[in-house]
GROMACS .gro file of C-alpha atoms in nm:
model
  213
    1UNK     CA    1   0.000   0.000   0.000
    2UNK     CA    2   0.274   0.251   0.082
    3UNK     CA    3   0.416   0.213  -0.272
    4UNK     CA    4   0.091   0.328  -0.441
    5UNK     CA    5   0.168   0.704  -0.431
    6UNK     CA    6   0.513   0.672  -0.585
    7UNK     CA    7   0.388   0.423  -0.847
    8UNK     CA    8   0.107   0.664  -0.938
    9UNK     CA    9   0.360   0.947  -0.975
   10UNK     CA   10   0.589   0.736  -1.192
   11UNK     CA   11   0.301   0.642  -1.422
   12UNK     CA   12   0.096   0.963  -1.426
   13UNK     CA   13   0.365   1.234  -1.443
   14UNK     CA   14   0.512   1.130  -1.780
   15UNK     CA   15   0.162   1.088  -1.926
   16UNK     CA   16   0.067   1.433  -1.795
   17UNK     CA   17   0.370   1.606  -1.943
   18UNK     CA   18   0.377   1.414  -2.272
   19UNK     CA   19   0.004   1.373  -2.343
   20UNK     CA   20  -0.246   1.557  -2.123
   21UNK     CA   21  -0.052   1.885  -2.106
   22UNK     CA   22   0.000   1.925  -2.483
   23UNK     CA   23  -0.354   1.800  -2.545
   24UNK     CA   24  -0.497   2.074  -2.323
   25UNK     CA   25  -0.291   2.334  -2.508
   26UNK     CA   26  -0.405   2.206  -2.848
   27UNK     CA   27  -0.769   2.206  -2.743
   28UNK     CA   28  -0.736   2.557  -2.601
   29UNK     CA   29  -0.569   2.688  -2.916
   30UNK     CA   30  -0.839   2.540  -3.138
   31UNK     CA   31  -1.123   2.678  -2.925
   32UNK     CA   32  -0.957   3.021  -2.911
   33UNK     CA   33  -0.935   3.030  -3.292
   34UNK     CA   34  -1.301   2.925  -3.314
   35UNK     CA   35  -1.390   3.201  -3.068
   36UNK     CA   36  -1.227   3.476  -3.275
   37UNK     CA   37  -1.393   3.346  -3.591
   38UNK     CA   38  -1.732   3.361  -3.418
   39UNK     CA   39  -1.654   3.703  -3.263
   40UNK     CA   40  -1.581   3.850  -3.606
   41UNK     CA   41  -1.922   3.724  -3.716
   42UNK     CA   42  -2.129   3.801  -3.403
   43UNK     CA   43  -2.000   3.911  -3.057
   44UNK     CA   44  -2.319   3.785  -2.888
   45UNK     CA   45  -2.271   3.434  -3.028
   46UNK     CA   46  -1.901   3.449  -2.932
   47UNK     CA   47  -1.997   3.545  -2.577
   48UNK     CA   48  -2.239   3.254  -2.555
   49UNK     CA   49  -1.977   3.017  -2.696
   50UNK     CA   50  -1.703   3.122  -2.456
   51UNK     CA   51  -1.943   3.132  -2.160
   52UNK     CA   52  -2.042   2.774  -2.230
   53UNK     CA   53  -1.702   2.614  -2.302
   54UNK     CA   54  -1.469   2.792  -2.060
   55UNK     CA   55  -1.546   2.582  -1.753
   56UNK     CA   56  -1.509   2.250  -1.941
   57UNK     CA   57  -1.180   2.398  -2.067
   58UNK     CA   58  -1.076   2.449  -1.703
   59UNK     CA   59  -1.140   2.080  -1.636
   60UNK     CA   60  -0.874   1.977  -1.891
   61UNK     CA   61  -0.646   2.277  -1.828
   62UNK     CA   62  -0.711   2.424  -2.172
   63UNK     CA   63  -0.817   2.761  -2.029
   64UNK     CA   64  -0.453   2.861  -1.981
   65UNK     CA   65  -0.418   2.892  -2.357
   66UNK     CA   66  -0.620   3.216  -2.349
   67UNK     CA   67  -0.384   3.379  -2.098
   68UNK     CA   68  -0.107   3.475  -2.347
   69UNK     CA   69  -0.372   3.587  -2.596
   70UNK     CA   70  -0.535   3.815  -2.337
   71UNK     CA   71  -0.201   3.948  -2.211
   72UNK     CA   72  -0.088   4.025  -2.565
   73UNK     CA   73  -0.417   4.199  -2.641
   74UNK     CA   74  -0.388   4.418  -2.330
   75UNK     CA   75  -0.024   4.503  -2.411
   76UNK     CA   76  -0.100   4.578  -2.777
   77UNK     CA   77  -0.448   4.733  -2.770
   78UNK     CA   78  -0.482   4.838  -2.408
   79UNK     CA   79  -0.777   4.606  -2.347
   80UNK     CA   80  -0.895   4.246  -2.385
   81UNK     CA   81  -1.231   4.114  -2.509
   82UNK     CA   82  -1.206   3.752  -2.391
   83UNK     CA   83  -1.180   3.782  -2.012
   84UNK     CA   84  -1.508   3.973  -1.965
   85UNK     CA   85  -1.699   3.693  -2.137
   86UNK     CA   86  -1.596   3.451  -1.862
   87UNK     CA   87  -1.786   3.638  -1.591
   88UNK     CA   88  -2.115   3.461  -1.651
   89UNK     CA   89  -1.948   3.118  -1.643
   90UNK     CA   90  -1.784   3.191  -1.307
   91UNK     CA   91  -2.110   3.288  -1.140
   92UNK     CA   92  -2.306   3.015  -1.314
   93UNK     CA   93  -2.076   2.770  -1.136
   94UNK     CA   94  -2.132   2.951  -0.806
   95UNK     CA   95  -2.511   2.938  -0.843
   96UNK     CA   96  -2.511   2.569  -0.938
   97UNK     CA   97  -2.283   2.480  -0.646
   98UNK     CA   98  -2.506   2.671  -0.404
   99UNK     CA   99  -2.810   2.483  -0.533
  100UNK     CA  100  -2.627   2.152  -0.492
  101UNK     CA  101  -2.549   2.249  -0.134
  102UNK     CA  102  -2.920   2.285  -0.071
  103UNK     CA  103  -2.999   1.953  -0.241
  104UNK     CA  104  -2.752   1.746  -0.040
  105UNK     CA  105  -2.876   1.616   0.293
  106UNK     CA  106  -2.814   1.828   0.601
  107UNK     CA  107  -2.504   1.743   0.798
  108UNK     CA  108  -2.327   1.564   0.511
  109UNK     CA  109  -1.972   1.640   0.403
  110UNK     CA  110  -2.081   1.700   0.044
  111UNK     CA  111  -2.329   1.968   0.156
  112UNK     CA  112  -2.054   2.152   0.343
  113UNK     CA  113  -1.816   2.124   0.047
  114UNK     CA  114  -2.081   2.255  -0.194
  115UNK     CA  115  -2.150   2.565   0.017
  116UNK     CA  116  -1.779   2.636   0.055
  117UNK     CA  117  -1.725   2.585  -0.318
  118UNK     CA  118  -2.011   2.825  -0.398
  119UNK     CA  119  -1.849   3.091  -0.180
  120UNK     CA  120  -1.511   3.032  -0.343
  121UNK     CA  121  -1.664   3.061  -0.692
  122UNK     CA  122  -1.836   3.384  -0.591
  123UNK     CA  123  -1.485   3.518  -0.520
  124UNK     CA  124  -1.373   3.414  -0.868
  125UNK     CA  125  -1.214   3.073  -0.800
  126UNK     CA  126  -1.426   2.802  -0.962
  127UNK     CA  127  -1.204   2.495  -0.925
  128UNK     CA  128  -1.360   2.382  -0.593
  129UNK     CA  129  -1.709   2.412  -0.744
  130UNK     CA  130  -1.596   2.232  -1.058
  131UNK     CA  131  -1.397   1.941  -0.920
  132UNK     CA  132  -1.565   1.916  -0.581
  133UNK     CA  133  -1.928   1.947  -0.690
  134UNK     CA  134  -2.041   1.997  -1.048
  135UNK     CA  135  -1.811   1.772  -1.251
  136UNK     CA  136  -1.935   1.477  -1.046
  137UNK     CA  137  -2.297   1.579  -1.110
  138UNK     CA  138  -2.333   1.651  -1.480
  139UNK     CA  139  -2.684   1.796  -1.447
  140UNK     CA  140  -2.559   2.084  -1.233
  141UNK     CA  141  -2.254   2.120  -1.460
  142UNK     CA  142  -2.479   2.161  -1.761
  143UNK     CA  143  -2.693   2.413  -1.570
  144UNK     CA  144  -2.379   2.613  -1.491
  145UNK     CA  145  -2.258   2.604  -1.853
  146UNK     CA  146  -2.593   2.710  -1.996
  147UNK     CA  147  -2.624   2.998  -1.749
  148UNK     CA  148  -2.265   3.096  -1.832
  149UNK     CA  149  -2.355   3.102  -2.201
  150UNK     CA  150  -2.652   3.330  -2.135
  151UNK     CA  151  -2.439   3.566  -1.925
  152UNK     CA  152  -2.163   3.558  -2.187
  153UNK     CA  153  -2.413   3.653  -2.459
  154UNK     CA  154  -2.517   3.963  -2.262
  155UNK     CA  155  -2.154   4.061  -2.211
  156UNK     CA  156  -2.079   4.007  -2.580
  157UNK     CA  157  -2.370   4.235  -2.662
  158UNK     CA  158  -2.237   4.500  -2.421
  159UNK     CA  159  -1.885   4.487  -2.567
  160UNK     CA  160  -1.723   4.498  -2.223
  161UNK     CA  161  -1.344   4.536  -2.218
  162UNK     CA  162  -1.082   4.439  -1.959
  163UNK     CA  163  -0.795   4.685  -1.919
  164UNK     CA  164  -0.570   4.469  -1.698
  165UNK     CA  165  -0.532   4.095  -1.657
  166UNK     CA  166  -0.775   3.974  -1.391
  167UNK     CA  167  -1.015   3.682  -1.402
  168UNK     CA  168  -1.369   3.819  -1.358
  169UNK     CA  169  -1.533   3.850  -1.018
  170UNK     CA  170  -1.686   4.127  -0.810
  171UNK     CA  171  -1.348   4.160  -0.638
  172UNK     CA  172  -1.171   4.240  -0.967
  173UNK     CA  173  -1.451   4.432  -1.137
  174UNK     CA  174  -1.251   4.758  -1.140
  175UNK     CA  175  -1.049   4.609  -1.427
  176UNK     CA  176  -1.369   4.602  -1.634
  177UNK     CA  177  -1.487   4.958  -1.583
  178UNK     CA  178  -1.573   5.114  -1.917
  179UNK     CA  179  -1.821   5.041  -2.197
  180UNK     CA  180  -2.081   4.784  -2.096
  181UNK     CA  181  -1.966   4.773  -1.734
  182UNK     CA  182  -2.313   4.772  -1.577
  183UNK     CA  183  -2.432   4.498  -1.813
  184UNK     CA  184  -2.118   4.303  -1.720
  185UNK     CA  185  -2.210   4.323  -1.350
  186UNK     CA  186  -2.574   4.243  -1.420
  187UNK     CA  187  -2.485   3.941  -1.633
  188UNK     CA  188  -2.287   3.788  -1.348
  189UNK     CA  189  -2.586   3.827  -1.117
  190UNK     CA  190  -2.819   3.681  -1.382
  191UNK     CA  191  -2.587   3.386  -1.442
  192UNK     CA  192  -2.567   3.315  -1.069
  193UNK     CA  193  -2.946   3.315  -1.040
  194UNK     CA  194  -2.991   3.102  -1.351
  195UNK     CA  195  -2.726   2.852  -1.241
  196UNK     CA  196  -2.910   2.816  -0.911
  197UNK     CA  197  -3.257   2.794  -1.068
  198UNK     CA  198  -3.162   2.555  -1.350
  199UNK     CA  199  -3.009   2.319  -1.093
  200UNK     CA  200  -3.300   2.340  -0.848
  201UNK     CA  201  -3.544   2.267  -1.132
  202UNK     CA  202  -3.372   1.928  -1.165
  203UNK     CA  203  -3.419   1.857  -0.795
  204UNK     CA  204  -3.585   1.517  -0.828
  205UNK     CA  205  -3.339   1.381  -1.083
  206UNK     CA  206  -3.037   1.508  -0.891
  207UNK     CA  207  -3.155   1.379  -0.556
  208UNK     CA  208  -3.218   1.040  -0.716
  209UNK     CA  209  -2.860   1.038  -0.846
  210UNK     CA  210  -2.732   1.144  -0.503
  211UNK     CA  211  -2.920   0.858  -0.338
  212UNK     CA  212  -2.792   0.602  -0.589
  213UNK     CA  213  -2.437   0.724  -0.539
   0.00000   0.00000   0.00000
């Protein structure tokens, strides 16, 4: 038993560096190119696209591929158009995680984790909500992605810009002050509410899955 951790490291680390890491980069590059093609055609559709796919991209680590693109855009143009579109996805995850916390039985560890993950996502860090709650319950994950797409569409319509590199949250909203700022804030609230509502509406199905698990 004590050899399991080192054996896992020996097997997983090379696969991660040689396969999963490059794969995440390739996926991210492809999705980023698709995003710009859609944005040139329709910013609203591009916002919906990015709002839907960004959290699944986080799951495989592909979201880091947009970082150099955003940094280069800020350095070259003084603003970035991608980062604002992620705001709805962040708060969609928060809303879905909060709903899951209410659906888990009182006093359970999963209920406590879901509430903590919702709070973390509300501060802009979605990984606890993703890996601790929603990835394991695809119905809430889909609710979060759909609500993120709706929020992203509103932000795409508003044309919100980010003037310094900061992942979207109410704590970093000063980086997004400018055109479409109020719609940006409103879209995050809307996505949070929708993520919560879309998950709660699946109460019976989710609770059945929780019981079977």
